[in-house]
Coordinates of C-alpha atoms and ligand atoms in Angstrom, one line a residue:
M1 CA 3.4 114.0 -7.6
N2 CA 4.1 115.0 -10.7
G3 CA 6.8 117.7 -11.2
M4 CA 7.2 118.3 -7.8
N5 CA 10.6 116.2 -8.1
S6 CA 11.9 118.3 -10.7
P7 CA 15.3 119.4 -10.7
G8 CA 16.6 123.0 -10.1
R9 CA 17.8 125.2 -13.0
S10 CA 19.9 123.9 -14.9
G11 CA 22.5 126.7 -15.8
D12 CA 25.5 126.5 -17.8
V13 CA 26.0 122.5 -17.3
D14 CA 27.2 119.4 -19.6
F15 CA 25.7 116.1 -20.3
E16 CA 26.1 113.8 -22.1
V17 CA 22.7 113.3 -23.5
V18 CA 19.9 115.9 -23.4
V19 CA 16.6 114.7 -23.9
V20 CA 13.6 116.3 -25.4
G21 CA 10.0 115.3 -23.9
A22 CA 9.6 112.2 -21.2
G23 CA 6.8 110.5 -22.9
F24 CA 7.9 106.7 -22.8
A25 CA 10.3 107.6 -25.4
G26 CA 12.3 109.6 -23.2
M27 CA 11.0 107.6 -20.1
Y28 CA 13.2 104.5 -20.8
L29 CA 15.4 106.6 -23.4
L30 CA 16.4 107.8 -19.7
H31 CA 16.2 104.3 -18.0
R32 CA 18.8 102.9 -20.8
L33 CA 21.2 106.2 -20.5
R34 CA 21.6 105.7 -16.7
N35 CA 21.8 102.2 -17.0
E36 CA 24.8 103.1 -19.5
G37 CA 26.7 105.3 -17.2
F38 CA 26.2 108.8 -18.9
S39 CA 25.1 111.8 -17.3
A40 CA 21.4 112.5 -19.1
R41 CA 18.9 115.7 -18.6
V42 CA 15.7 115.4 -20.1
F43 CA 13.1 118.6 -20.4
E44 CA 9.6 118.7 -20.7
A45 CA 7.4 121.0 -21.3
G46 CA 4.6 119.9 -19.5
S47 CA 4.5 119.4 -14.9
G48 CA 4.7 115.5 -15.2
V49 CA 5.2 112.2 -17.3
G50 CA 3.6 111.1 -20.1
G51 CA 3.7 113.0 -23.3
T52 CA 0.4 111.8 -25.2
W53 CA -1.1 110.5 -22.4
Y54 CA -0.3 113.8 -20.5
W55 CA -1.9 116.1 -22.7
N56 CA -5.1 113.9 -24.2
R57 CA -6.8 113.9 -21.4
Y58 CA -10.4 114.2 -23.5
P59 CA -13.2 112.3 -22.7
G60 CA -12.9 109.4 -24.0
A61 CA -9.4 109.1 -24.6
R62 CA -8.2 105.5 -24.2
C63 CA -5.4 103.4 -26.8
D64 CA -6.4 100.9 -29.1
V65 CA -3.9 98.8 -29.1
R66 CA -4.5 96.3 -27.1
S67 CA -3.2 97.2 -23.3
I68 CA -1.1 93.5 -23.1
D69 CA 0.6 94.8 -26.0
Y70 CA 0.3 99.0 -25.8
S71 CA 3.0 98.3 -22.2
Y72 CA 6.7 98.3 -21.8
S73 CA 8.2 95.0 -22.5
W74 CA 11.8 95.9 -20.8
D75 CA 11.2 95.6 -17.1
V76 CA 9.8 92.1 -17.1
E77 CA 8.9 92.2 -13.1
L78 CA 6.4 95.4 -14.2
E79 CA 4.8 92.9 -16.7
Q80 CA 4.1 90.0 -14.4
E81 CA 3.6 92.7 -11.9
W82 CA 0.6 94.8 -13.6
E83 CA -3.0 94.8 -14.2
W84 CA -4.4 95.9 -16.8
S85 CA -8.1 96.5 -16.3
E86 CA -9.5 96.5 -20.1
K87 CA -8.4 95.5 -22.6
F88 CA -8.1 99.0 -24.4
A89 CA -6.8 101.3 -21.1
T90 CA -8.1 104.0 -21.1
Q91 CA -5.6 107.7 -21.0
P92 CA -6.3 107.5 -17.0
E93 CA -4.4 104.1 -16.5
L94 CA -1.9 104.9 -18.7
L95 CA -1.6 107.9 -17.0
R96 CA -1.1 105.7 -13.8
Y97 CA 1.4 103.1 -15.6
A98 CA 4.0 106.2 -16.9
N99 CA 4.1 107.7 -13.0
H100 CA 4.3 104.4 -11.9
V101 CA 7.2 103.5 -14.0
A102 CA 8.5 106.7 -12.8
D103 CA 8.9 106.3 -9.1
R104 CA 9.7 103.0 -9.6
H105 CA 12.9 103.9 -11.6
D106 CA 13.1 107.3 -9.7
L107 CA 12.9 108.8 -13.2
R108 CA 12.1 112.3 -12.1
R109 CA 15.2 113.6 -10.7
D110 CA 16.4 113.9 -13.9
I111 CA 13.7 115.4 -15.3
Q112 CA 13.2 118.6 -15.9
F113 CA 9.4 119.6 -15.7
D114 CA 7.5 122.9 -16.9
T115 CA 10.3 123.4 -19.6
K116 CA 10.6 123.8 -23.2
V117 CA 13.6 123.7 -25.3
D118 CA 13.3 126.6 -27.8
F119 CA 17.1 126.2 -29.3
A120 CA 19.6 123.9 -30.0
R121 CA 23.1 125.1 -31.9
W122 CA 25.5 122.2 -33.3
D123 CA 28.9 124.1 -31.7
E124 CA 31.5 123.1 -34.8
V125 CA 34.1 124.0 -32.4
N126 CA 33.7 121.7 -29.3
R127 CA 31.4 119.1 -31.0
R128 CA 28.4 120.1 -28.2
W129 CA 24.9 120.9 -28.9
L130 CA 24.0 124.2 -27.2
I131 CA 20.8 124.1 -25.5
S132 CA 18.6 127.2 -24.7
T133 CA 15.5 126.6 -22.9
S134 CA 11.9 128.5 -22.0
N135 CA 12.9 129.2 -18.8
G136 CA 17.1 131.0 -19.4
D137 CA 18.6 127.5 -19.4
T138 CA 21.3 127.2 -21.3
V139 CA 23.2 123.9 -21.3
S140 CA 25.7 121.7 -23.2
C141 CA 25.6 117.9 -24.7
G142 CA 27.3 115.8 -26.9
H143 CA 24.0 114.1 -27.8
Y144 CA 20.9 115.2 -28.5
V145 CA 17.3 113.4 -28.8
M146 CA 13.9 114.7 -30.3
A147 CA 11.8 112.0 -28.4
T148 CA 8.8 114.9 -29.0
G149 CA 6.4 111.9 -30.2
C150 CA 4.6 112.3 -33.5
L151 CA 1.0 113.6 -32.3
S152 CA 2.5 116.2 -29.8
V153 CA 1.9 119.3 -31.6
P154 CA -2.0 120.1 -32.1
K155 CA -2.8 121.9 -34.9
S156 CA -4.0 125.7 -34.4
S157 CA -7.6 126.7 -34.8
E158 CA -7.9 127.8 -38.5
L159 CA -11.1 128.8 -37.5
D160 CA -11.6 132.6 -38.0
G161 CA -13.1 133.9 -35.2
I162 CA -12.5 131.4 -32.0
D163 CA -11.1 134.2 -29.6
D164 CA -14.4 135.9 -30.1
F165 CA -16.4 132.6 -28.4
A166 CA -18.4 133.5 -25.4
G167 CA -17.8 130.0 -23.8
N168 CA -15.3 127.7 -23.8
V169 CA -13.5 126.3 -26.0
Y170 CA -11.6 122.9 -25.8
F171 CA -8.6 120.7 -27.7
S172 CA -8.7 117.7 -27.9
G173 CA -5.3 117.6 -27.4
R174 CA -4.5 120.1 -24.5
W175 CA -7.3 119.6 -22.5
P176 CA -8.0 121.0 -18.9
H177 CA -6.6 119.0 -15.8
H178 CA -9.4 119.4 -14.3
E179 CA -13.4 117.8 -15.2
V180 CA -15.4 119.3 -18.0
D181 CA -18.8 118.8 -17.2
F182 CA -20.5 119.2 -20.0
S183 CA -24.3 118.7 -18.6
G184 CA -27.0 120.8 -20.2
L185 CA -24.9 122.5 -21.9
R186 CA -25.6 123.1 -26.0
V187 CA -21.5 121.1 -27.2
A188 CA -20.1 121.6 -30.6
V189 CA -16.8 119.2 -32.2
V190 CA -15.4 120.4 -34.5
G191 CA -13.6 117.2 -36.6
T192 CA -14.5 113.4 -37.2
G193 CA -10.9 111.5 -36.4
S194 CA -10.0 109.1 -33.6
S195 CA -10.7 112.0 -30.7
A196 CA -13.8 113.1 -31.7
I197 CA -14.7 110.0 -32.5
Q198 CA -14.1 108.3 -29.1
S199 CA -16.0 111.2 -27.4
I200 CA -18.5 112.0 -29.0
P201 CA -20.3 109.4 -27.3
I202 CA -19.5 110.6 -23.8
I203 CA -20.0 114.1 -24.7
A204 CA -23.3 113.4 -25.8
S205 CA -24.5 111.4 -22.6
Q206 CA -23.9 114.9 -21.2
A207 CA -25.3 117.6 -23.1
S208 CA -28.2 119.4 -23.4
S209 CA -27.5 118.9 -27.0
L210 CA -24.1 117.8 -29.5
T211 CA -23.8 118.9 -32.6
I212 CA -21.1 117.8 -34.4
F213 CA -19.5 119.5 -37.7
Q214 CA -17.7 116.6 -40.3
R215 CA -15.4 117.9 -43.2
T216 CA -15.1 114.3 -43.8
P217 CA -16.6 110.9 -42.5
N218 CA -13.8 108.2 -40.9
F219 CA -13.7 104.2 -41.0
S220 CA -14.4 102.8 -37.1
M221 CA -15.0 99.6 -35.8
P222 CA -16.7 99.0 -32.9
A223 CA -13.8 98.5 -30.1
F224 CA -15.7 95.4 -28.3
N225 CA -13.5 96.6 -25.2
G226 CA -14.4 95.2 -21.8
P227 CA -11.9 93.5 -19.0
N228 CA -9.3 92.0 -20.1
D229 CA -10.3 87.6 -20.1
A230 CA -7.3 86.7 -17.2
A231 CA -7.3 83.4 -19.0
E232 CA -5.4 85.0 -21.9
V233 CA -3.5 87.4 -20.4
A234 CA -2.4 84.3 -18.0
E235 CA -1.3 82.7 -21.6
V236 CA 0.4 86.1 -22.1
K237 CA 2.4 86.8 -19.2
E238 CA 3.5 83.3 -19.1
N239 CA 5.2 83.4 -22.5
Y240 CA 5.8 87.3 -22.5
P241 CA 9.1 86.6 -23.9
A242 CA 8.3 84.6 -26.9
Y243 CA 5.4 86.8 -27.6
R244 CA 7.3 90.2 -27.4
R245 CA 9.9 88.9 -30.1
E246 CA 7.1 87.9 -32.2
Q247 CA 6.1 91.7 -32.0
R248 CA 9.0 92.7 -32.4
Y249 CA 9.5 90.8 -35.7
S250 CA 5.9 91.8 -36.8
A251 CA 4.2 93.6 -39.7
G252 CA 2.7 96.4 -37.0
G253 CA 4.0 95.6 -33.6
V254 CA 1.4 93.3 -32.5
V255 CA 0.8 90.1 -32.4
R256 CA -1.6 88.6 -35.8
E257 CA -1.9 86.3 -38.1
L258 CA -1.3 87.9 -41.3
P259 CA -3.8 87.3 -44.4
T260 CA -2.8 85.5 -47.1
K261 CA -5.4 85.8 -49.3
S262 CA -6.1 88.6 -51.3
A263 CA -10.1 90.0 -51.5
M264 CA -10.6 89.2 -54.2
E265 CA -10.3 85.3 -54.7
D266 CA -13.4 84.6 -52.4
S267 CA -17.0 84.8 -53.3
E268 CA -19.3 87.0 -52.4
P269 CA -20.9 85.2 -49.2
E270 CA -17.5 84.2 -47.8
R271 CA -16.1 88.4 -47.8
R272 CA -19.2 89.6 -45.9
A273 CA -18.4 85.9 -43.6
H274 CA -15.1 87.1 -43.5
F275 CA -15.6 90.8 -43.2
E276 CA -17.7 90.3 -41.1
Q277 CA -15.6 88.5 -38.6
G278 CA -12.9 90.8 -38.8
W279 CA -15.5 93.8 -37.6
K280 CA -16.2 91.7 -34.6
S281 CA -12.6 91.2 -34.1
G282 CA -13.0 94.9 -32.1
S283 CA -9.0 94.9 -33.5
L284 CA -8.0 98.0 -36.1
G285 CA -7.2 95.5 -38.6
G286 CA -9.5 93.4 -38.3
V287 CA -11.3 94.3 -41.4
I288 CA -8.8 97.1 -42.9
A289 CA -6.5 93.5 -42.9
A290 CA -8.4 90.5 -43.3
Y291 CA -7.4 90.6 -46.6
N292 CA -3.7 90.6 -47.6
D293 CA -4.2 93.4 -50.9
I294 CA -6.7 96.1 -48.8
R295 CA -4.0 99.0 -48.4
V296 CA -2.8 98.1 -51.9
N297 CA -5.4 97.7 -54.2
Q298 CA -8.6 99.8 -55.2
G299 CA -10.9 97.0 -55.9
A300 CA -9.9 95.1 -52.8
S301 CA -10.0 98.2 -50.7
D302 CA -14.0 99.7 -52.6
L303 CA -15.2 95.8 -50.8
A304 CA -13.6 96.5 -47.3
A305 CA -14.8 100.3 -47.4
A306 CA -18.5 98.8 -48.9
F307 CA -18.6 96.1 -46.3
V308 CA -18.2 99.3 -43.7
H309 CA -20.9 101.7 -45.8
S310 CA -23.2 98.8 -44.9
K311 CA -22.5 98.4 -41.3
I312 CA -23.6 102.3 -40.7
R313 CA -26.4 102.1 -42.8
S314 CA -27.9 99.2 -40.4
I315 CA -26.6 100.9 -37.2
V316 CA -27.6 105.0 -38.5
N317 CA -31.6 105.4 -38.7
D318 CA -31.8 107.9 -40.9
Q319 CA -30.5 107.1 -43.7
A320 CA -29.8 110.3 -44.9
V321 CA -27.3 111.2 -41.9
A322 CA -25.8 107.4 -42.4
E323 CA -24.5 108.4 -45.5
K324 CA -23.2 111.7 -44.6
L325 CA -21.0 109.4 -42.3
C326 CA -20.1 106.8 -45.2
P327 CA -16.9 107.5 -46.3
T328 CA -15.7 107.1 -49.6
N329 CA -13.2 110.6 -50.7
H330 CA -10.4 108.0 -49.6
P331 CA -9.3 104.5 -49.3
I332 CA -10.2 102.7 -45.9
G333 CA -7.4 102.8 -43.9
T334 CA -5.3 105.6 -45.9
K335 CA -6.4 108.0 -42.7
R336 CA -5.8 106.5 -39.7
P337 CA -9.0 104.1 -38.7
C338 CA -10.9 104.2 -35.4
L339 CA -12.0 101.9 -32.8
D340 CA -15.2 103.1 -31.3
T341 CA -18.1 102.8 -28.2
N342 CA -20.8 103.4 -30.1
Y343 CA -20.2 106.1 -32.7
Y344 CA -22.7 105.4 -35.0
Q345 CA -25.5 105.0 -32.3
T346 CA -25.0 108.5 -30.5
F347 CA -26.3 109.4 -34.5
N348 CA -30.1 107.7 -33.6
E349 CA -30.1 109.9 -30.7
E350 CA -32.2 113.0 -30.8
H351 CA -30.3 116.1 -29.3
V352 CA -27.9 114.6 -31.6
T353 CA -26.7 116.6 -35.5
L354 CA -24.4 116.0 -37.7
V355 CA -23.2 119.0 -40.5
D356 CA -21.5 118.5 -43.6
L357 CA -18.6 120.7 -43.8
L358 CA -18.7 119.4 -47.3
E359 CA -22.5 121.1 -48.5
T360 CA -22.3 123.7 -45.5
P361 CA -18.8 125.1 -44.9
I362 CA -18.1 126.9 -41.7
V363 CA -17.6 130.4 -42.5
G364 CA -16.2 131.7 -39.0
V365 CA -17.0 131.7 -35.2
T366 CA -18.9 134.1 -33.9
D367 CA -19.4 134.9 -29.9
S368 CA -22.3 133.1 -29.4
G369 CA -21.9 130.2 -32.0
I370 CA -20.5 128.8 -35.1
E371 CA -21.2 130.0 -38.4
T372 CA -21.2 127.9 -41.8
S373 CA -22.8 128.6 -45.2
A374 CA -26.4 127.5 -44.3
E375 CA -27.3 128.4 -40.4
S376 CA -25.9 130.0 -37.6
F377 CA -25.5 127.4 -34.4
E378 CA -25.4 128.5 -31.1
F379 CA -23.2 126.8 -28.0
D380 CA -22.4 127.1 -24.7
A381 CA -18.5 125.3 -25.7
I382 CA -16.8 124.3 -28.4
V383 CA -14.5 121.0 -28.2
M384 CA -11.6 121.4 -31.0
A385 CA -10.8 118.0 -31.9
T386 CA -9.2 119.0 -35.1
G387 CA -6.1 117.1 -34.9
F388 CA -2.2 117.5 -34.4
D389 CA 0.7 118.7 -37.2
A390 CA 2.0 115.2 -36.9
M391 CA 5.5 113.7 -36.8
T392 CA 7.3 117.2 -38.0
G393 CA 5.8 120.1 -35.9
A394 CA 7.3 118.9 -32.7
V395 CA 10.5 118.7 -33.8
V396 CA 10.6 122.0 -36.1
A397 CA 9.0 123.9 -33.1
V398 CA 12.7 124.0 -31.3
D399 CA 15.1 126.0 -34.1
I400 CA 17.3 123.5 -34.6
R401 CA 20.7 124.3 -36.1
G402 CA 23.2 121.9 -37.5
V403 CA 26.3 122.0 -39.7
G404 CA 27.5 125.9 -40.7
G405 CA 24.1 126.9 -38.6
A406 CA 21.6 125.6 -41.5
E407 CA 18.3 124.8 -39.9
L408 CA 16.4 122.3 -39.8
K409 CA 13.2 123.2 -40.1
Q410 CA 14.2 124.5 -43.3
A411 CA 16.3 121.2 -44.8
W412 CA 12.6 119.7 -44.5
A413 CA 10.8 122.9 -46.1
D414 CA 9.7 120.2 -48.9
G415 CA 9.5 117.7 -46.7
P416 CA 11.6 115.4 -44.1
R417 CA 14.8 114.4 -45.1
T418 CA 16.4 111.4 -42.3
Y419 CA 18.3 108.0 -42.6
L420 CA 16.6 105.7 -40.8
G421 CA 14.0 108.2 -39.6
L422 CA 16.7 108.7 -37.0
C423 CA 19.2 110.7 -38.2
V424 CA 19.9 114.0 -40.6
S425 CA 22.7 114.8 -42.6
G426 CA 23.8 118.2 -41.1
F427 CA 23.1 117.6 -38.4
P428 CA 25.7 115.8 -35.8
N429 CA 24.9 113.8 -32.9
L430 CA 21.2 114.5 -33.4
F431 CA 18.0 111.7 -32.9
L432 CA 15.3 111.4 -33.3
I433 CA 13.1 109.0 -31.5
T434 CA 9.8 107.7 -34.1
G435 CA 11.1 110.7 -36.7
P436 CA 9.8 110.7 -40.4
G437 CA 10.3 107.6 -41.9
S438 CA 10.1 105.1 -40.0
P439 CA 7.3 102.7 -38.9
S440 CA 6.3 104.6 -36.0
V441 CA 2.8 106.1 -35.8
L442 CA 2.5 102.7 -38.6
S443 CA 3.1 100.5 -35.6
N444 CA 1.8 99.3 -32.1
M445 CA 3.7 103.1 -31.3
M446 CA 5.2 100.8 -27.5
V447 CA 7.8 98.8 -29.6
S448 CA 9.2 101.4 -32.4
I449 CA 10.2 103.5 -29.5
E450 CA 11.6 100.4 -28.0
Q451 CA 13.5 99.6 -31.2
H452 CA 14.4 103.6 -31.8
V453 CA 15.6 103.7 -28.2
D454 CA 17.7 100.2 -28.4
F455 CA 19.6 101.8 -31.2
V456 CA 20.5 105.5 -29.8
A457 CA 21.3 103.6 -26.2
D458 CA 23.8 101.1 -28.2
C459 CA 24.6 103.6 -30.8
L460 CA 26.3 105.7 -27.8
V461 CA 27.5 103.1 -26.4
H462 CA 29.7 101.8 -29.5
L463 CA 31.0 105.4 -29.7
R464 CA 32.1 105.8 -26.5
D465 CA 33.6 101.6 -26.6
A466 CA 35.3 102.9 -30.3
G467 CA 36.3 106.6 -28.8
Q468 CA 34.5 108.1 -31.8
T469 CA 32.8 111.2 -30.7
T470 CA 30.3 112.2 -33.3
I471 CA 28.0 110.0 -36.2
E472 CA 25.8 112.0 -38.6
A473 CA 23.9 110.5 -41.5
D474 CA 25.5 110.0 -44.8
A475 CA 23.6 112.4 -47.5
G476 CA 23.7 109.6 -50.1
A477 CA 22.4 107.3 -47.4
E478 CA 20.0 109.3 -46.6
A479 CA 18.6 110.1 -50.3
E480 CA 18.9 106.9 -50.9
W481 CA 16.5 106.4 -47.4
V482 CA 14.1 108.9 -48.3
Q483 CA 14.0 107.3 -51.8
H484 CA 12.7 103.8 -50.7
V485 CA 10.3 105.1 -48.0
V486 CA 8.9 107.4 -51.1
E487 CA 8.6 103.6 -53.1
V488 CA 6.9 101.7 -50.5
G489 CA 5.1 103.9 -49.7
D490 CA 3.7 104.6 -53.0
A491 CA 3.1 100.9 -54.1
T492 CA 0.3 101.0 -51.4
L493 CA -2.8 103.4 -51.4
Y494 CA -2.3 105.8 -48.7
P495 CA -0.8 108.5 -50.7
K496 CA -4.5 108.6 -52.4
A497 CA -5.7 110.6 -49.4
N498 CA -5.9 114.1 -48.0
S499 CA -4.3 111.8 -43.8
W500 CA -1.8 113.6 -41.4
Y501 CA 0.2 111.0 -42.6
M502 CA 0.8 113.2 -45.9
G503 CA 1.2 116.3 -44.2
A504 CA -2.7 117.4 -46.0
N505 CA -4.2 118.2 -43.1
V506 CA -2.3 121.3 -42.8
P507 CA -2.5 124.4 -44.6
G508 CA 0.8 125.2 -46.6
K509 CA 2.8 121.9 -45.2
P510 CA 4.8 119.7 -48.7
R511 CA 2.7 116.6 -49.4
V512 CA 4.4 113.5 -48.1
F513 CA 4.1 110.4 -47.4
L514 CA 5.7 110.4 -43.3
P515 CA 6.0 107.0 -42.2
Y516 CA 8.0 104.2 -43.7
V517 CA 5.3 101.1 -44.5
G518 CA 7.5 97.9 -45.0
G519 CA 6.7 97.2 -41.6
V520 CA 8.5 97.0 -38.2
G521 CA 9.8 94.2 -38.1
T522 CA 11.4 94.7 -41.8
Y523 CA 12.6 97.8 -40.7
R524 CA 14.0 96.1 -37.4
L525 CA 16.1 94.0 -39.9
I526 CA 17.1 97.1 -41.6
C527 CA 18.8 98.7 -38.5
E528 CA 20.2 95.6 -37.1
D529 CA 22.0 95.2 -40.5
V530 CA 23.4 98.5 -40.9
V531 CA 24.4 97.8 -37.3
D532 CA 26.2 94.2 -38.0
D533 CA 27.9 96.2 -41.2
G534 CA 30.0 98.8 -38.6
Y535 CA 27.1 101.8 -38.9
R536 CA 26.8 101.6 -42.3
G537 CA 25.4 104.7 -44.0
F538 CA 27.2 107.1 -40.9
V539 CA 29.8 108.9 -40.7
L540 CA 32.1 108.0 -37.5
H541 CA 34.8 110.8 -36.4
A542 CA 36.7 110.1 -33.2
Ligands
N01_1 O1 -6.7 114.1 -35.5 P1 -7.7 113.6 -36.8 P2 -7.3 113.2 -34.2 N1 -12.3 122.7 -40.2 O2 -6.4 114.1 -37.5 C1 -11.0 117.7 -39.1 C2 -4.1 109.5 -32.7 N2 -4.8 109.3 -31.9 O3 -7.0 114.0 -33.1 O4 -9.7 114.9 -42.4 C3 -13.2 121.6 -40.0 O5 -7.1 113.0 -37.0 C4 -10.6 116.6 -39.8 O6 -11.4 117.3 -41.0 P3 -9.9 116.2 -42.3 C5 -4.2 108.2 -34.4 O7 -3.3 107.7 -34.5 C6 -4.5 107.7 -31.1 O8 -8.4 113.3 -34.2 O9 -8.7 117.0 -42.1 N3 -12.8 120.2 -40.1 C7 -10.6 115.3 -39.1 O10 -12.1 115.1 -38.5 C8 -5.4 109.5 -35.2 O11 -5.3 109.3 -36.6 C9 -6.1 108.0 -30.3 O12 -11.2 116.8 -43.5 C10 -11.4 120.2 -39.3 C11 -10.4 116.0 -37.7 O13 -10.7 117.4 -37.8 C12 -5.0 110.1 -34.5 O14 -4.4 110.6 -32.9 C13 -6.9 108.6 -30.0 C14 -10.8 121.2 -39.7 C15 -8.9 115.0 -37.0 O15 -8.6 114.1 -37.4 C16 -5.2 112.2 -34.6 O16 -6.1 111.9 -34.0 C17 -7.0 110.0 -30.4 C18 -10.8 122.5 -39.9 N4 -10.0 123.5 -40.5 C19 -5.5 109.7 -31.3 N5 -8.6 120.9 -39.1 C20 -6.4 106.1 -30.4 O17 -5.8 105.3 -29.6 C21 -9.4 119.5 -39.5 N6 -10.2 118.9 -38.9 C22 -7.0 104.9 -30.1

C-alpha cells in the first residue's frame, strides 16, 4: 500500500503550497489545504506516511501519551470509530492509524514518496520558492512548509570504527522494515533514552546476552500499560469536543489536574504517599508533576529524584548496578523522562550487563565488538539508540536560501531564531510546523501539530482573501520572541541538563533551549492574539 499511489515526477510544476514530510503534521496540512482549495504537493523521504511511526520500528516502540489523547481531533467521525487497543498505542497500531487516515482522505495522490527535498531558494523577483529534490524534480510554490518533525534525523554514529563491525548495526530511528530476531545473539545497546528503555526488555527476552552501554542514566517510571478501560474511553468519546478543547488550552496538551502545592509544603510521609500515587498513575507527569515546583526548584526536584532513586534501588537486586542506574547529574524531567515496562527489572536478569561509560568510556568499535577503556566485548549485533539531531536537524538538512540568498543554516549558526516557532525573518512564506521556539516536544505533539497546521492554513486563507502574496516574520518581533523563549526557559531547571532540548547531545551544536516551555494553552492564546491583532509581528505584502 505504502507509496503505491505516489504521483509521478513533478517536472517543472507550480503549486500554491509545497509541504515537506508526510507524518501527522504533513497529512493534516494536506487535508486542510485541499479543503481550502489550494494546490499542494507533499514530498516525503519515506515510502509511506506516518513520519516518526514510519521510521521508528524498533522492538517495543510505542507512544507514551495516551492513545485517546494522541490522535487527530479534526475527523470527528474517526475519533468515534477508531478503537485503540491499548492505553499506550504501539508503533504498528499508530502506523495503521496513519495509513487508515491516508486512505480515508485519499491523501496519497498528492504525496510524492521516496523523495527528499534538497534545496529551497526564495525567488525574489517572482516571490516564490523554487524547490529541488533528490529525484531531480524542480517545482515552484508560493508557500513552503517544513512539516519535518522534531525528532526525525538520527545522530550519526559517534563511535570510531563502527563501519568495521562485522555484525549488524541497527539505528533505533532507522529500523529495518523486516522483523529483527535477536534470538541466541550477543547484543549491545548503546544509549539509555526512551528508545533504548522501551526496547531493552524486549531485546533481553530474545538475546543470549545483552550489554547496555549507558552514558547518562535516565529517569523512568512504569507505564502500567494494558487494554484501554472501555468505560473511560466511552466517557471521553461522549465528551470529545469538550475534552479536545481542554487539551488545547492545557499546559501540555493533555487533560490533567495541575498541582497547586509546592513539594516543600508536605511532610515527608505525605510527600512519599503523594509521589507513590504519581508513580502508580502510569503517566509521564505522575511523579514529575506531583507538585508545582519540581521543574523550577532544585530542592523540590531533589525530593522527586530521591523518590525515584529509592524505587530503582528497590527494583534492582544488585545495589552497585542500581546506583549506576540512578540519575544524579541532571534535575528530574530536564532530560525527557520515560515510561517503561520492566526496564529496571531487566537488570536482574543474569544475561544482562550494564556498562557505565562515565567510568569506562567507549574507545571504539572493532570488527567483533566494542572496546571500552577497561574491557573488550564481543557482539553479534549492535543497537544504536543514540537519539536525534532534534528540532533543527531536519530543517537545516535542506539547503534553504531566503532573501539575498541568505542560508538558513548560517542564520541559525548560534541557535535557531524564529517568531513563534512558525516563521523566520528573511525567509518569506516559509512556515515551520512545531519549529524551535514553540511548545512542540514539551507537549502532546498531536495538539501542537494541529494548532500549527490550523494557524498556517488559516493564514494562507487570510492572505488570499486580503490579496496579499507574502508574509514574513518581522526581525524585531522575532528577536523579542527568541528572548522570551530564553527567559521562560531560564526560569526552569531545564537549562541545567545536557539534553537534546538544549542541543547538547550533538557535538558542536549551539547550547540553546529549543522548545517554548510556557505551555500550549498560553502559547495558543498568544497566537490567537497575534492573529486578532492583524498578524502582529508579521509583515504582509500584496
Ligand atoms: O534518544 P535520546 P531516544 N556514546 O537522545 C546516548 C522521543 N521518543 O531516541 O544522555 C554513548 O533520548 C545518550 O546519552 P547522553 C522522546 O521525546 C519518544 O531514546 O547524551 N552514548 C542517551 O542515553 C525522546 O526523548 C518515545 O549522555 C550516547 C541515548 O544515547 C526522544 O524521542 C519513544 C552517545 C539517546 O537518548 C529521543 O529518544 C522514543 C554516544 N556517542 C523516543 N550519543 C515515546 O513516545 C548518545 N548517547 C515513548
